[in-house]
Amino acid sequence: MRKKTITISLICILAAVVIMIVFAAAGGRKPYKNLDAAQVISAAVQLSPPDTTIQITEIKELVDLLKDVVIYNKDNSYTEYDGQGVTFTLVMADGTQTSIMAYAPFLVIDGVGYKTKYEPCEALNQYANMLLERTEMPAFTDDTQEITFQATVIEVMDESVLVRPADDSSEFNAADKLSIPNKEKLALQIGDTVEIVYNGELLESYPAQLGEVYKITLLEQENAHAMWDRIPMVRVNNKLYYDTGRESTLSGRCGTMDGEITSTVDGTEIPMEDNQSNFGSGFGYQYGADDTIEIYMNEKWIVFEYREVSE
């Protein structure tokens, strides 16, 4: 009788163990539940397709996902499935390396396949594809508008130029004259052809101004002589001065002239003698500041400026 009782007890214990094993297998296990981000030196993920490898910088984010992974029984039948696999490679602080491929409903750890809980495995797949999208996105989106047009220089000043937009440009339809800042101090001349890049904004003024100028490029330099064909100019002390189009603002002027234009040439020619102009004679002048002369014409003092490029 006692022997029978022992046998029944052993059968019960064995059954309990089997039940425990079955329940454990059904419940699965978390192979990375104790993993800490500090244990991982580096991590990368390869997505196939598109056969792209991405270095992972936020290791804690990956570790948190791995902690939720649940695996069940071994199962290498994942080789019979088609789909995208994402393989994470972790280099550990102790020098070891492990490979984890999420291939729902499988997880392949160092080449051994396991049936896995779907949701955590799919979360790994989504995480890898999110990293891929971040990598493929441009670093920034530049919404800056760049409009390019050509123009002819019609007046040169110290820090700006006055230009006439090309006839076939939309800028010409808006304004026949534009004042452009010359921040790069380009040695521009009257008649030069320039290319201007700006933000597309035209300010209401006369001459009109551009909202923001990004670049001015000299496309064609006019011949030094030809550029003066339409510009009033005068030679004084063997230096050539040309009309700036500006009226002098000097007050308290001395009544004595420093000189007079005594001869003239045709408007298409360059004056070659002192006190000679290409716009007439009999005009008195006085020396101004910054290498200028001021000529009294039509009851106004007009500023003429010397430029080395004119010689």
XYZ file of C-alpha atoms in Angstrom:
311
model
C 0.000 0.000 0.000
C 2.827 2.361 0.909
C 4.597 1.640 -2.337
C 1.465 2.537 -4.243
C 1.191 5.812 -2.363
C 4.784 6.773 -3.246
C 4.166 6.007 -6.895
C 1.067 8.227 -6.953
C 3.021 11.040 -5.295
C 5.791 10.821 -7.876
C 3.256 10.906 -10.659
C 1.668 14.021 -9.147
C 5.010 15.783 -8.779
C 5.951 14.905 -12.337
C 2.623 16.158 -13.602
C 3.102 19.393 -11.680
C 6.538 19.873 -13.203
C 5.159 19.230 -16.688
C 2.338 21.685 -16.071
C 4.850 24.281 -14.868
C 7.001 23.752 -17.932
C 3.984 24.045 -20.221
C 2.830 27.226 -18.535
C 6.364 28.657 -18.642
C 6.620 27.878 -22.322
C 3.199 29.393 -22.954
C 4.062 32.519 -20.992
C 7.462 32.891 -22.676
C 10.490 34.675 -21.284
C 12.161 38.052 -21.641
C 15.811 37.500 -22.586
C 16.711 41.187 -22.216
C 14.642 42.204 -19.221
C 17.819 42.965 -17.202
C 19.702 44.679 -20.026
C 21.031 48.142 -19.160
C 22.009 50.817 -21.673
C 25.342 51.236 -19.889
C 26.232 47.670 -20.905
C 26.039 48.586 -24.615
C 29.001 50.431 -26.163
C 27.502 50.811 -29.624
C 24.546 49.626 -31.682
C 23.533 49.568 -35.313
C 20.617 48.233 -37.329
C 20.504 46.780 -40.820
C 17.210 46.847 -42.718
C 16.686 44.256 -45.455
C 15.209 45.464 -47.672
C 16.509 48.093 -48.487
C 19.894 46.707 -47.265
C 20.716 49.870 -45.346
C 22.724 50.038 -42.121
C 22.158 52.844 -39.621
C 24.234 53.680 -36.571
C 22.074 54.078 -33.465
C 22.884 57.023 -31.192
C 19.979 56.758 -28.722
C 20.913 53.363 -27.276
C 18.542 53.664 -24.303
C 15.595 53.887 -26.674
C 16.612 50.576 -28.266
C 17.280 48.902 -24.890
C 13.814 49.874 -23.627
C 12.263 48.121 -26.635
C 14.406 45.022 -26.175
C 13.336 44.720 -22.540
C 9.741 44.149 -23.711
C 10.663 41.358 -26.135
C 9.140 37.948 -25.264
C 10.348 34.714 -26.850
C 8.790 31.236 -26.724
C 10.055 27.980 -28.184
C 12.887 27.655 -30.672
C 11.681 27.790 -34.256
C 13.916 28.220 -37.292
C 11.070 28.149 -39.807
C 11.512 31.926 -40.232
C 13.661 30.989 -43.258
C 10.479 29.979 -45.054
C 8.932 33.454 -44.713
C 9.283 36.520 -46.918
C 9.334 40.059 -45.582
C 11.522 42.707 -44.063
C 13.998 41.756 -41.370
C 15.742 44.300 -39.172
C 18.948 43.114 -37.540
C 20.324 44.939 -34.517
C 24.012 44.473 -33.716
C 25.028 45.315 -30.152
C 28.646 45.631 -29.025
C 28.801 45.060 -25.286
C 31.103 46.583 -22.671
C 32.665 43.168 -21.992
C 33.808 42.914 -25.613
C 31.128 40.492 -26.782
C 28.771 41.129 -29.679
C 25.217 39.964 -30.182
C 22.895 39.975 -33.170
C 19.116 40.310 -32.812
C 16.889 40.102 -35.877
C 13.243 41.128 -35.558
C 11.277 39.222 -38.194
C 7.749 39.054 -36.824
C 6.530 36.594 -35.612
C 10.132 35.489 -35.064
C 13.133 36.790 -33.185
C 16.531 35.465 -34.269
C 19.213 35.793 -31.588
C 22.756 35.051 -32.756
C 21.410 32.834 -35.526
C 18.875 30.904 -33.389
C 15.219 31.501 -34.223
C 12.428 31.794 -31.672
C 8.708 32.276 -31.912
C 8.055 35.608 -30.289
C 5.289 37.796 -29.004
C 4.159 39.818 -32.008
C 3.711 43.334 -30.588
C 7.216 43.877 -29.087
C 8.826 42.347 -32.169
C 6.819 44.598 -34.486
C 7.790 47.592 -32.319
C 11.455 46.853 -33.084
C 10.671 46.736 -36.792
C 8.824 50.055 -36.633
C 11.677 51.603 -34.653
C 14.204 50.596 -37.318
C 12.053 52.038 -40.102
C 11.630 55.262 -38.139
C 15.435 55.557 -37.976
C 15.559 54.987 -41.736
C 13.054 57.791 -42.346
C 15.066 60.161 -40.146
C 18.217 59.326 -42.093
C 16.586 59.931 -45.458
C 15.012 63.241 -44.428
C 16.976 66.378 -45.411
C 18.826 68.055 -42.537
C 16.671 71.131 -43.001
C 14.027 72.485 -45.314
C 15.019 75.744 -46.932
C 11.946 77.662 -48.026
C 13.970 80.684 -49.103
C 12.909 81.880 -52.539
C 15.692 82.804 -54.920
C 14.822 84.881 -57.979
C 17.480 85.612 -60.602
C 17.402 88.311 -63.276
C 19.836 90.304 -65.381
C 20.245 94.073 -65.483
C 22.431 96.833 -66.880
C 24.320 99.188 -64.577
C 23.284 102.804 -65.211
C 24.873 104.500 -62.194
C 27.566 103.555 -59.679
C 27.671 104.959 -56.140
C 29.818 104.278 -53.105
C 27.735 101.466 -51.589
C 25.078 100.813 -54.214
C 24.393 100.748 -57.933
C 21.433 101.802 -60.011
C 20.427 99.228 -62.617
C 17.902 98.831 -65.408
C 16.354 95.330 -65.443
C 16.402 93.426 -68.728
C 13.363 94.224 -70.869
C 12.127 90.628 -70.808
C 12.254 90.354 -67.001
C 9.289 90.601 -64.643
C 11.342 93.098 -62.613
C 11.316 95.513 -65.586
C 7.519 95.306 -65.678
C 7.507 96.411 -62.040
C 10.189 99.121 -62.191
C 12.535 100.524 -64.823
C 15.179 101.417 -62.228
C 16.361 99.463 -59.206
C 18.715 100.530 -56.445
C 20.929 97.565 -55.486
C 23.314 97.469 -52.489
C 26.880 96.685 -53.516
C 28.030 94.973 -50.305
C 30.790 93.065 -52.061
C 32.264 96.308 -53.436
C 32.369 95.015 -57.000
C 34.259 97.325 -59.359
C 31.225 97.912 -61.556
C 31.046 100.362 -64.420
C 28.260 102.056 -66.279
C 26.971 99.687 -68.946
C 28.067 96.483 -67.208
C 25.693 93.523 -67.370
C 25.081 91.923 -63.982
C 23.104 88.970 -62.681
C 21.205 89.594 -59.455
C 19.824 86.967 -57.077
C 17.270 88.144 -54.498
C 14.334 86.914 -52.409
C 11.633 87.956 -54.889
C 10.415 90.942 -52.863
C 10.175 94.396 -54.471
C 9.808 97.409 -52.175
C 7.631 100.312 -53.247
C 9.993 103.230 -53.745
C 11.624 105.099 -56.592
C 14.025 103.905 -57.667
C 12.576 100.592 -56.492
C 14.531 98.460 -54.041
C 14.783 94.702 -53.623
C 13.814 93.044 -50.340
C 17.041 91.065 -49.805
C 19.854 90.713 -52.313
C 21.811 87.465 -52.009
C 24.360 87.906 -54.771
C 25.479 90.159 -57.618
C 27.582 88.645 -60.392
C 29.308 90.607 -63.135
C 28.499 88.938 -66.456
C 29.927 91.368 -68.995
C 32.318 94.306 -68.544
C 31.761 97.188 -70.912
C 34.706 98.657 -72.818
C 36.249 101.445 -70.753
C 35.770 103.979 -73.535
C 32.363 102.867 -74.723
C 30.914 103.110 -71.221
C 31.245 106.854 -71.293
C 29.252 107.437 -74.508
C 26.141 108.536 -72.636
C 27.759 109.887 -69.447
C 28.633 113.582 -68.961
C 32.319 113.818 -68.043
C 35.052 116.406 -67.591
C 38.858 116.312 -67.338
C 40.493 118.443 -64.652
C 44.203 118.274 -63.740
C 44.519 115.298 -66.088
C 41.888 113.326 -64.094
C 38.564 112.250 -65.538
C 35.441 113.008 -63.479
C 31.997 111.716 -64.364
C 28.502 112.798 -63.491
C 27.051 111.060 -60.428
C 23.582 112.497 -61.032
C 23.625 113.915 -57.500
C 23.073 117.536 -56.596
C 25.456 118.940 -54.002
C 24.137 119.473 -50.460
C 27.015 121.745 -49.457
C 25.932 124.943 -47.687
C 27.908 128.131 -46.986
C 29.728 127.838 -50.305
C 32.538 130.228 -51.264
C 31.620 132.400 -54.227
C 34.993 131.997 -55.958
C 35.316 129.323 -58.645
C 38.333 127.014 -58.664
C 38.190 126.664 -62.420
C 36.052 126.738 -65.575
C 35.298 124.326 -68.385
C 36.774 126.060 -71.406
C 36.329 123.522 -74.234
C 34.104 120.634 -75.226
C 34.015 117.503 -77.384
C 31.173 115.422 -78.785
C 29.027 113.522 -76.263
C 30.336 110.197 -77.630
C 33.982 111.195 -76.998
C 36.258 111.275 -73.967
C 37.727 114.685 -73.016
C 41.503 114.577 -73.518
C 42.498 118.088 -72.378
C 42.249 119.792 -69.000
C 39.071 121.803 -68.397
C 37.390 119.976 -71.266
C 34.020 118.190 -71.113
C 31.722 116.256 -73.419
C 28.625 118.248 -72.466
C 29.547 121.900 -73.090
C 31.785 124.725 -71.888
C 31.554 127.924 -69.848
C 30.628 126.131 -66.594
C 32.464 127.050 -63.405
C 33.476 124.397 -60.870
C 34.791 124.053 -57.337
C 36.699 121.184 -55.734
C 34.610 119.003 -53.437
C 35.360 116.379 -50.819
C 36.523 112.801 -51.502
C 38.043 113.492 -54.931
C 35.010 115.192 -56.457
C 34.370 118.427 -58.261
C 31.087 120.305 -58.232
C 30.013 122.022 -61.449
C 27.514 124.869 -61.525
C 24.995 124.129 -64.281
C 21.420 125.309 -64.726
C 21.546 127.057 -61.329
C 22.482 123.796 -59.588
C 25.730 122.373 -58.254
C 26.155 118.875 -59.727
C 28.662 116.443 -58.207
C 31.212 114.802 -60.546
C 33.356 111.989 -59.170
C 36.782 110.702 -60.135
C 37.164 106.967 -60.730
C 40.414 105.214 -61.581
C 38.537 102.758 -63.824
C 37.660 105.651 -66.078
C 41.293 106.157 -67.185
